[in-house]
Coordinates of C-alpha atoms in Angstrom, one line a residue:
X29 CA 238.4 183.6 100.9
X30 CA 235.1 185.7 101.7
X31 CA 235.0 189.4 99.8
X32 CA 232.5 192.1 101.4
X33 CA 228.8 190.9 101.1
X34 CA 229.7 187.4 100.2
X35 CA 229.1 185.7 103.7
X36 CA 226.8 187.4 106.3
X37 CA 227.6 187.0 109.6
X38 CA 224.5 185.8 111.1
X39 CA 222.4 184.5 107.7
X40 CA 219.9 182.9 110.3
X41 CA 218.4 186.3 111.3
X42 CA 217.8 187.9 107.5
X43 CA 215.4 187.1 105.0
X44 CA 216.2 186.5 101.8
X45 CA 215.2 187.3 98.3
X46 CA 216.1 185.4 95.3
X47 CA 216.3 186.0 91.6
X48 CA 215.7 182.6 90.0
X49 CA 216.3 182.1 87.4
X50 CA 218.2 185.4 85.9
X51 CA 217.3 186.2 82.7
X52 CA 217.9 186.7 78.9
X53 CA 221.3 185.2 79.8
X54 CA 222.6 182.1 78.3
X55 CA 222.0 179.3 80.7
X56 CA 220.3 179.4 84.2
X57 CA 221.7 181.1 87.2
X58 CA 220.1 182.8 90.6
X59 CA 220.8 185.3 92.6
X60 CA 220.1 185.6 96.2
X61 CA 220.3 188.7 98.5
X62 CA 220.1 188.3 102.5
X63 CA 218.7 191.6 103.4
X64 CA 218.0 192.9 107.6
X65 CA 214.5 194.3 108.8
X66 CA 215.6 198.0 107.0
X67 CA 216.4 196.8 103.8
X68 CA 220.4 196.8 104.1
X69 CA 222.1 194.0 102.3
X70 CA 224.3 191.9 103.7
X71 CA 225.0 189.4 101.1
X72 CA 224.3 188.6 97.6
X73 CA 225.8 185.7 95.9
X74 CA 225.5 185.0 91.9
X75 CA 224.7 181.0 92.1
X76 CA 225.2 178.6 89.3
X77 CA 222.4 175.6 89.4
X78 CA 223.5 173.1 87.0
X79 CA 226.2 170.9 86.6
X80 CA 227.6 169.9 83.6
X81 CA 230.4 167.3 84.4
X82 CA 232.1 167.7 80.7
X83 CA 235.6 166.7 82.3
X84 CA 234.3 163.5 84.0
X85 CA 232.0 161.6 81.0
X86 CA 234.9 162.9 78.5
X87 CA 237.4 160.5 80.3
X88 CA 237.4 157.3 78.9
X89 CA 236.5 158.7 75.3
X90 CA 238.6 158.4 72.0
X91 CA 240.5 161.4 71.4
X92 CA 239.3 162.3 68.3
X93 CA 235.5 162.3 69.5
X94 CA 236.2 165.2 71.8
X95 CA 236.0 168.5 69.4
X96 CA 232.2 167.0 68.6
X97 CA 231.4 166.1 72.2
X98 CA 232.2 169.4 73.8
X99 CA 230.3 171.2 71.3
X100 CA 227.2 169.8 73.4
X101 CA 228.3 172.3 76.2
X102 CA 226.9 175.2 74.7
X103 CA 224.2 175.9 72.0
X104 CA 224.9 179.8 71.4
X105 CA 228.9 179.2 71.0
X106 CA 229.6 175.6 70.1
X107 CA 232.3 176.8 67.5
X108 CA 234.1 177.9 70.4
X109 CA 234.7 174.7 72.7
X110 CA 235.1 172.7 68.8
X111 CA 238.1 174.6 68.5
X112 CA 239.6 174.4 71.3
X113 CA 239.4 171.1 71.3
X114 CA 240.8 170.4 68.6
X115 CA 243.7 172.8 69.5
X116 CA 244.1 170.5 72.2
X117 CA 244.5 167.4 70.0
X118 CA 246.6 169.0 67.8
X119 CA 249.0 168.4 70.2
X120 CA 248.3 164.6 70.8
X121 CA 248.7 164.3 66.8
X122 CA 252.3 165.7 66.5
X123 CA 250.4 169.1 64.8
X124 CA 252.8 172.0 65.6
X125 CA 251.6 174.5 62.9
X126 CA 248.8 173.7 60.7
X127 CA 248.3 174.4 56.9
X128 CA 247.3 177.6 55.9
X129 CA 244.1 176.0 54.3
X130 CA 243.5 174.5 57.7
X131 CA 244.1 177.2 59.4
X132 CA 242.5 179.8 58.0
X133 CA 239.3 178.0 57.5
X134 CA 239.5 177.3 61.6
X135 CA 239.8 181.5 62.1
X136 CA 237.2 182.3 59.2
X137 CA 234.9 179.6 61.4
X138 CA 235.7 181.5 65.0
X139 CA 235.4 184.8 63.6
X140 CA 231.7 183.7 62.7
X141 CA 231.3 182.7 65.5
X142 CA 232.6 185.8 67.3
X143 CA 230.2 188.0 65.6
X144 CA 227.2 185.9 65.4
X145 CA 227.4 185.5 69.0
X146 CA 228.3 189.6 69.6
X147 CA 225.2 190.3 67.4
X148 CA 222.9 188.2 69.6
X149 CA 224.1 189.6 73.3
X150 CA 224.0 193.2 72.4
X151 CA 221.1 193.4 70.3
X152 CA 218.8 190.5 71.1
X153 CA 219.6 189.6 74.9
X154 CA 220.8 193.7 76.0
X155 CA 219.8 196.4 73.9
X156 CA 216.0 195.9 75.2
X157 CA 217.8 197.1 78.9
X158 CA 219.8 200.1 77.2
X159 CA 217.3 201.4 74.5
X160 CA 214.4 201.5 77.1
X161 CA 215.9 201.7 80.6
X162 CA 216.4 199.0 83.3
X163 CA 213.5 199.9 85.2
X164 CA 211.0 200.5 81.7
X165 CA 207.8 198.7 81.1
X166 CA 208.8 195.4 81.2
X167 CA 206.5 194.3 78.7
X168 CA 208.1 195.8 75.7
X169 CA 211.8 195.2 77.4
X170 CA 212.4 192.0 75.2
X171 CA 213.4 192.1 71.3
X172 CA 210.2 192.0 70.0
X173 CA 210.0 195.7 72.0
X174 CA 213.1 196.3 70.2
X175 CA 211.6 195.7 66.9
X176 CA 208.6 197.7 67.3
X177 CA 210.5 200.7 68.6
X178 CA 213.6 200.5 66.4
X179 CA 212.9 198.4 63.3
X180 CA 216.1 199.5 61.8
X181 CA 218.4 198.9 64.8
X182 CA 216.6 195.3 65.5
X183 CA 216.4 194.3 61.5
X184 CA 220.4 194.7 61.4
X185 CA 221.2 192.7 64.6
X186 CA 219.2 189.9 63.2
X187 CA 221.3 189.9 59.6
X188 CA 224.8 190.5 61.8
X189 CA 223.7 187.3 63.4
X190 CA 222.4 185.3 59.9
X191 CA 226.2 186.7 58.6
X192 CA 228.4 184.8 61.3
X193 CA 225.7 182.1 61.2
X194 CA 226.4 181.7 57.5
X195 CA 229.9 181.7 57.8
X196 CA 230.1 178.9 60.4
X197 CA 227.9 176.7 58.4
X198 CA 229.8 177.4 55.4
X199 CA 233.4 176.6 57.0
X200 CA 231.4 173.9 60.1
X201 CA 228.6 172.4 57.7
X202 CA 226.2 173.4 59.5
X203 CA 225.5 176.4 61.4
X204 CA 225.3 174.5 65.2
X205 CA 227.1 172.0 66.2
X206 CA 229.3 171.5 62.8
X207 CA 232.2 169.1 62.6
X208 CA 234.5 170.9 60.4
X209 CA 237.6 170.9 63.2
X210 CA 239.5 167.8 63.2
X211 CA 242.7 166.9 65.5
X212 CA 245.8 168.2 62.9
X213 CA 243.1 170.3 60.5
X214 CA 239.7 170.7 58.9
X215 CA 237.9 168.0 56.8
X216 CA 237.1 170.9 54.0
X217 CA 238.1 173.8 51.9
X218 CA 235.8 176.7 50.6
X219 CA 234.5 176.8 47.2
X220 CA 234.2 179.8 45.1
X221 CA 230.3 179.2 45.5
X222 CA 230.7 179.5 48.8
X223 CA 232.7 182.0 49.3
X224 CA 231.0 184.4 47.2
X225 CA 227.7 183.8 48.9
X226 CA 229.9 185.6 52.0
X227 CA 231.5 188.1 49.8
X228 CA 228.5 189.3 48.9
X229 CA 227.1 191.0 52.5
X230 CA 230.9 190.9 53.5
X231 CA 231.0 194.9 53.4
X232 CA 227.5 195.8 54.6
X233 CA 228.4 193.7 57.8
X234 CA 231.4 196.2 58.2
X235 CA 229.1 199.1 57.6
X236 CA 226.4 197.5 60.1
X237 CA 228.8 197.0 63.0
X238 CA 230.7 200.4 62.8
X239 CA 227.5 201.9 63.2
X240 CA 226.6 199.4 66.1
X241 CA 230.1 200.6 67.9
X242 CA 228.9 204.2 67.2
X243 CA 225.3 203.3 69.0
X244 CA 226.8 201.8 72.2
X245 CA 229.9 204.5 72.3
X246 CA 226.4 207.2 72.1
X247 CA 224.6 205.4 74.9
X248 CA 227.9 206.5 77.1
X249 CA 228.2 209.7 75.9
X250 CA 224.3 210.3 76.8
X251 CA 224.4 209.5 80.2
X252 CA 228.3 208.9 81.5
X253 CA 226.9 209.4 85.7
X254 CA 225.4 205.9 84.6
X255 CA 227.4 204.4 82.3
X256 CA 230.8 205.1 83.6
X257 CA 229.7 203.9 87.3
X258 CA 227.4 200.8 86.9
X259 CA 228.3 198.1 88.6
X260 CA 232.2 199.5 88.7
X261 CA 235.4 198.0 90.5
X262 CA 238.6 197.7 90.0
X263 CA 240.7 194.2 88.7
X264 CA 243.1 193.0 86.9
X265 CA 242.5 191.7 83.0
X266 CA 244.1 188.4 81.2
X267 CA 243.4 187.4 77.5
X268 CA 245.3 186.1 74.9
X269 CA 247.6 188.1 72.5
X270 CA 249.6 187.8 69.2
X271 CA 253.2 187.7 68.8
X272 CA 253.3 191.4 68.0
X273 CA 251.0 192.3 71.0
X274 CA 247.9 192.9 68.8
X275 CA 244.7 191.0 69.4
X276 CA 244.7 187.4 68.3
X277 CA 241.0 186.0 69.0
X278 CA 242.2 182.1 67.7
X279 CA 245.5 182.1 69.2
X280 CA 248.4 183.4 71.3
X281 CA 250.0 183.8 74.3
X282 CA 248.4 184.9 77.9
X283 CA 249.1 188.5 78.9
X284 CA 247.5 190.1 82.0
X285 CA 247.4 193.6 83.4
X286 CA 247.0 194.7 86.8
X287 CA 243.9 197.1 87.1
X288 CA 246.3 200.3 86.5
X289 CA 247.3 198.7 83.2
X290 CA 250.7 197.9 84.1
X291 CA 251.6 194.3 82.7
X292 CA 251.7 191.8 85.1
X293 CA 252.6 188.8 83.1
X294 CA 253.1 188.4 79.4
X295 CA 254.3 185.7 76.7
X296 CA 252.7 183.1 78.8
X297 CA 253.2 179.7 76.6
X298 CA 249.0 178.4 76.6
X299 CA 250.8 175.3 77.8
X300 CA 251.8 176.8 81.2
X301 CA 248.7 178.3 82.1
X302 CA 248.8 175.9 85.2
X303 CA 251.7 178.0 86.2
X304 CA 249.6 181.1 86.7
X305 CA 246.5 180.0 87.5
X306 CA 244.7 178.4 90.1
X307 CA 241.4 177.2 90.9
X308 CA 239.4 177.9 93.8
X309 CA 235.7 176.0 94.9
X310 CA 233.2 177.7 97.4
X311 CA 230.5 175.1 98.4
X312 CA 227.7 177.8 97.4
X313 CA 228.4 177.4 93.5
X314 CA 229.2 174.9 90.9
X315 CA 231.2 177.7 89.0
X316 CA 235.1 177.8 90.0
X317 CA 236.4 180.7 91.2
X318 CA 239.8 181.1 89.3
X319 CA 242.6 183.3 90.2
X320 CA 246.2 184.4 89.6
X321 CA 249.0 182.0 91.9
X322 CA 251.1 185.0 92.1
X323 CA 248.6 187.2 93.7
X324 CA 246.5 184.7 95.9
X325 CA 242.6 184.2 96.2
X326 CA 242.2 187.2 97.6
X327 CA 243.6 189.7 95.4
X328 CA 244.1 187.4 92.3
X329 CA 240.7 187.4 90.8
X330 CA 240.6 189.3 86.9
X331 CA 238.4 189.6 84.4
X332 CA 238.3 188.5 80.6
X333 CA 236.0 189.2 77.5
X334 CA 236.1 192.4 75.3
X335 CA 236.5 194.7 78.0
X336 CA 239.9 192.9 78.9
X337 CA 241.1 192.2 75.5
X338 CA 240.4 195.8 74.1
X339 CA 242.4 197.2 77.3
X340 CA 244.9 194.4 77.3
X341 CA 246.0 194.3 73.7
X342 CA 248.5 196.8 71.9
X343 CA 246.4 197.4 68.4
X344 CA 243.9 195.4 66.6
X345 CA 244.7 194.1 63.0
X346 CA 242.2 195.9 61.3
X347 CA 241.6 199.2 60.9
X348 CA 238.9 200.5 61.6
X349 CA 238.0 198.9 64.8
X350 CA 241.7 199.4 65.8
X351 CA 240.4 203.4 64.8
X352 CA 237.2 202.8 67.7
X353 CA 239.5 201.4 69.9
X354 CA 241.9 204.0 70.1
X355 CA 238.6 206.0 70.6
X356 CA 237.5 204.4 73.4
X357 CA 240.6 204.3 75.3
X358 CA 240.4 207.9 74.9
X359 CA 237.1 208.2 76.1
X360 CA 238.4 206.2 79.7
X361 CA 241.1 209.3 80.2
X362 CA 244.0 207.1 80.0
X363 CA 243.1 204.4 82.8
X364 CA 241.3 201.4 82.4
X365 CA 237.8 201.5 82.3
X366 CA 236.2 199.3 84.8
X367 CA 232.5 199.6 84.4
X368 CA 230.6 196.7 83.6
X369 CA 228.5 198.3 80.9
X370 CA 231.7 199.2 78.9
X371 CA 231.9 195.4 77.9
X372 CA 229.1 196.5 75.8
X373 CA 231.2 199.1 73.8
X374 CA 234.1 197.0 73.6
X375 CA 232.0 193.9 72.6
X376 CA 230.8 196.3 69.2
X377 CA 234.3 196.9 68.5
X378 CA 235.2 193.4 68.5
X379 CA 232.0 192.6 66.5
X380 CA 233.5 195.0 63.7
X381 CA 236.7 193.5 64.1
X382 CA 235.3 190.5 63.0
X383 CA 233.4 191.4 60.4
X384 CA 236.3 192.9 58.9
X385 CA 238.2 190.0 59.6
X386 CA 235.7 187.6 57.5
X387 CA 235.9 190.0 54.7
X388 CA 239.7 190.4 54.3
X389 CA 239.9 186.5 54.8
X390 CA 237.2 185.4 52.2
X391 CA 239.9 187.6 49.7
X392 CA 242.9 184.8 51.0
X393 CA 243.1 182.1 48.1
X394 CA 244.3 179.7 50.7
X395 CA 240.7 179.0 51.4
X396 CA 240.3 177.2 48.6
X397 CA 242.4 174.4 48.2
X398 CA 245.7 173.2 49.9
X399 CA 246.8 170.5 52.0
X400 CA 244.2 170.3 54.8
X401 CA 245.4 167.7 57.6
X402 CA 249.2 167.9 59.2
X403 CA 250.6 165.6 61.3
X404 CA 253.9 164.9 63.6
X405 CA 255.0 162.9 66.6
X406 CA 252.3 161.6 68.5
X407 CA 251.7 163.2 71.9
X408 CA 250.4 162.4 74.9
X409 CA 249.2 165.6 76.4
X410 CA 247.7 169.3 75.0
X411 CA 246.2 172.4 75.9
X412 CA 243.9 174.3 73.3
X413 CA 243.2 178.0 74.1
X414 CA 241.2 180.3 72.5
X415 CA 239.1 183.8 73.5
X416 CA 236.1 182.4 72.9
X417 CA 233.0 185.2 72.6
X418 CA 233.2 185.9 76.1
X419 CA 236.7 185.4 77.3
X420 CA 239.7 183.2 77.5
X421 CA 238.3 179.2 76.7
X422 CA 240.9 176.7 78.1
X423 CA 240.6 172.7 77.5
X424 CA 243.5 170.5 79.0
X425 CA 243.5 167.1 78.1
X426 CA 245.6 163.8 78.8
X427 CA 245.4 160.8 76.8
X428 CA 246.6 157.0 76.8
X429 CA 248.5 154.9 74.8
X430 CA 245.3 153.7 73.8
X431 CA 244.0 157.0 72.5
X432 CA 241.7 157.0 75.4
X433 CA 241.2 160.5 77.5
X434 CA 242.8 159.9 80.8
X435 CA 241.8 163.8 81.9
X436 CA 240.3 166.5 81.2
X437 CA 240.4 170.2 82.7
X438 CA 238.0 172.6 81.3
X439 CA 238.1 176.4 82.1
X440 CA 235.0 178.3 80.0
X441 CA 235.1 182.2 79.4
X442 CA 232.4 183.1 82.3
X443 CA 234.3 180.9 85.3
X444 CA 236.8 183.5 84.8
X445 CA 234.3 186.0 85.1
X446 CA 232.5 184.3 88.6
X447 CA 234.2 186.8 91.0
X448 CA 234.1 189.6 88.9
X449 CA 230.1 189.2 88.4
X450 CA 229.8 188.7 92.1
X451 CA 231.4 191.8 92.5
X452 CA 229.4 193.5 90.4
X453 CA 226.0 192.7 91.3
X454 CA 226.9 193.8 95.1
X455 CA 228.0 196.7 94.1
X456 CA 224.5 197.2 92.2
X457 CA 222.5 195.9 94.9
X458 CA 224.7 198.4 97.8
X459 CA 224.3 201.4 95.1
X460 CA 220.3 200.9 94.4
X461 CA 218.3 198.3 96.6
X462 CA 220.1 199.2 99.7
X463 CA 217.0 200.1 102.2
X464 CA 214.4 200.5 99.2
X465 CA 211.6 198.8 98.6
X466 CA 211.7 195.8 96.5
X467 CA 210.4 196.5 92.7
X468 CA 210.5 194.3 89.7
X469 CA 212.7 197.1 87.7
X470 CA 215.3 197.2 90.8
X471 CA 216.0 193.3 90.6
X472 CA 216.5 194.0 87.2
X473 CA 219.0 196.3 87.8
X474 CA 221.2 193.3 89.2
X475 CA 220.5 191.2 86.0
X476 CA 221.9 194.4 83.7
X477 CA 225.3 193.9 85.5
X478 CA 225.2 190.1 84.9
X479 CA 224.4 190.5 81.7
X480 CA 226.9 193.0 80.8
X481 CA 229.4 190.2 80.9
X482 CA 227.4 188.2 78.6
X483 CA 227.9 184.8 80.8
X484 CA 227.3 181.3 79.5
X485 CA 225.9 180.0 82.7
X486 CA 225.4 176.7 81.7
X487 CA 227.3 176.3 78.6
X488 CA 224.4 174.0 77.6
X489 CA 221.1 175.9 77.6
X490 CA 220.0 178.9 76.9
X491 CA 217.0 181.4 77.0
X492 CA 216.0 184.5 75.4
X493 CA 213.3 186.4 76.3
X494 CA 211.3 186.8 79.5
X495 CA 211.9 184.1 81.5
X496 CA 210.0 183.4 84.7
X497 CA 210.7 185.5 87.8
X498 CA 209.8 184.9 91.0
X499 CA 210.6 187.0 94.3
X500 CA 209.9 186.2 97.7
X501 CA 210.3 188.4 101.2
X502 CA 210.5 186.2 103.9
X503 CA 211.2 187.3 107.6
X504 CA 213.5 185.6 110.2
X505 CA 210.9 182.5 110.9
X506 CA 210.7 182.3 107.2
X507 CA 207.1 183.5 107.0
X508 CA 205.9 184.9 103.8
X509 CA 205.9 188.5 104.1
X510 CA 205.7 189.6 100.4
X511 CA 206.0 188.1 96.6
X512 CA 206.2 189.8 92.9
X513 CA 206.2 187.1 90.3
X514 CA 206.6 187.6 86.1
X515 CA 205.9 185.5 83.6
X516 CA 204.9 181.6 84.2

């Protein structure tokens, strides 16, 4: 299946212009536009360079070495593959329900993660972009800009972070790649030490993060022509939710909407996702292009993250960012909202859900003691699912009579997120580079909308900062014509 602006019809006779690599983004990307002699686009792609082949070098591995291995996909959000992992091989060791030790020391972990990871996007990787403008100096439009210009603001995105760092190396051991997951439980309990050393910033972080939710909810109301437009269309949403239809970040069942907010599936079992969803591949990227069965590739494609699981889910368990997110449905008029910089807003409202999350657990004296491993009839197959920072995180996994891993299906947060950024940036480049000359502040109007989505590119590395930018215009022989480079 081809969408508008993904395939031009005679590539040969354009010249191109790529963004390579795309910046403050975790992991390395590119995008290239094929543009005619007047400027008018007539395709831009979002590629993915590197390939990661998790599901292949897994096979053949001892079940229980998986929640540590996959951690190595991703350096900003290794709590999140860890867990769902070992959600998986709960299955393969008979663990229907955990403890509540072992349980609530696995949500206590993700919800660090959830808001040490929120923290970072919005205030290290974005605000630069919405404090300053897309097109501002690019010199200061990095978080040491931030800093100078907003002390405040950058000083409390920076502790937000050190929070749901500390609370991943308290319940992980250490704050990346931590082993605290095992198949059927954790390998540890909290102390009192420890959870006191939490306790103690517990309610500033609440504070902090309302007041972040306020900031992005102010940057809408400033300018809505932008906000409410950039880098809009329409799709349908999927993430998980709890029994009761609230928002469940470490587990549920799959619910999506169709883009008018009308429920298109719901109380999908995490085992049957394979009944919903398929897979496509395009030749141009290493990223899959998933999609719902039902619906087909060409109108199947949805989104996940915070803008889908705020709009998807009934209520939020705790109170005040269930209050902001009553408030931002509001704000949309009743429809879903569909522009990419609302992931922002909803992204602050998940941070505070979070935070208050942490602080009500660290009150739950399950954390510390209690049976920590369960166990069952062994099994030969599991799915773990969890909405990882960015959106839904599936890992399917086989395994052998001889404990081996037979196969292994992986589906990160931003590979549901491939078409939708695709769509996004073409929209951008239609609405803004569309016959105009080429500047450094219009290429980084493309980057905005893929950063909005906060993707994971590589799942393995990661960059933050200015990264090295290089542009070339090149005519139909390929010559030179012109070239803007940043950075080295």
């Amino acid at each position: 299946m081809s969408y508008r602006l993904e395939t031009a019809e005679h590539p040969e006779q354009l010249r191109r212009v790529a963004i390579d690599p795309v910046s403050r983004v975790e992991g390395h990307g590119k995008v290239t536009l094929l543009l005619d002699d007047s400027n008018k686009v007539h395709q831009v792609r979002l590629h993915i360079v590197e390939f990661r082949g998790f599901e292949k070098f897994i096979q053949g591995r001892p079940y229980w070495e998986v929640p540590v291995m996959v951690q190595r996909l991703c350096g900003i959000c290794p709590v999140s593959h860890h867990l769902a992992a070992a959600k998986a091989m709960d299955a393969i060791v008979g663990a229907r329900r955990l403890t509540p030790t072992a349980e609530k020391m696995r949500r206590l972990m993700h919800y660090g993660q959830i808001l040490q990871s929120h923290a970072l996007h919005f205030f290290h990787l974005c605000s630069p972009d919405l404090l300053f403008g897309f097109d501002s100096e690019v010199g200061r439009r990095n978080i040491v800009g931030v800093a100078e210009t907003h002390p405040e603001t950058a000083r409390r995105g920076v502790l937000l972070r050190k929070f749901g760092q500390e609370a991943i190396r308290i319940t992980a051991g250490k704050r990346i790649h931590g082993t605290g997951a095992i198949p059927g439980g954790v390998n540890k309990s909290l102390s009192i030490e420890e959870r006191d050393t939490l306790l103690r910033d517990a309610y500033q972080m609440v504070a902090w993060a309302r007041d972040a939710v306020h900031l992005a909810r102010q940057l809408h109301e400033t300018d809505p022509a932008l906000y409410n437009s950039f880098g809009i269309f329409r799709s349908h949403f999927m993430s998980l939710v709890g029994a009761d239809g609230r928002m469940d970040l470490y587990d549920g069942r799959l619910r999506a909407r169709d883009d008018a907010g009308a429920i298109f599936f719901d109380g999908v079992a995490q085992a049957d996702y394979e009944k919903h969803i398929q897979e496509e591949v395009k030749p141009w990227s290493y990223m899959k292009f998933p999609y719902f069965r039902a619906l087909g590739n060409e109108h199947g494609w949805y989104k996940v993250g915070p803008l889908a699981r705020v709009q998807n889910c009934d209520a939020m368990p705790t109170p005040l960012a269930d209050a902001e997110r009553r408030e931002f449905l509001d704000y949309a008029g009743g429809t879903p909202m569909h522009a990419a910089l609302g992931y922002h807003w909803a992204r602050m409202i998940e941070m505070l859900h979070a935070a208050e999350t942490i602080k009500d657990l660290l009150h739950d004296p399950d954390l510390l003691g209690g049976e920590l491993m369960a166990g069952g009839e062994r099994g030969f197959e599991g799915v773990g699912m969890i909405e990882a920072p960015r959106g839904t995180l599936i890992h399917h996994y086989r395994v052998g009579e001889d404990d081996l891993v037979t196969m292994c299906n992986l589906i990160v947060s931003t590979t549901h997120n491939n078409q939708a950024m695709n769509e996004a940036i073409r929209h951008v480049a239609r609405r803004y580079l569309h016959g105009r000359e080429i500047t450094e502040g219009l290429l980084n109007h493309i980057e905005v909308a893929i950063r909005a989505y906060d993707p994971c590119l590589s799942c393995a590395t990661h960059a933050l900062g200015k990264m090295p930018l290089a542009v070339e215009l090149r005519d139909a022989d390929g010559s030179l014509v012109h070239r803007l480079s940043r950075g080295a």
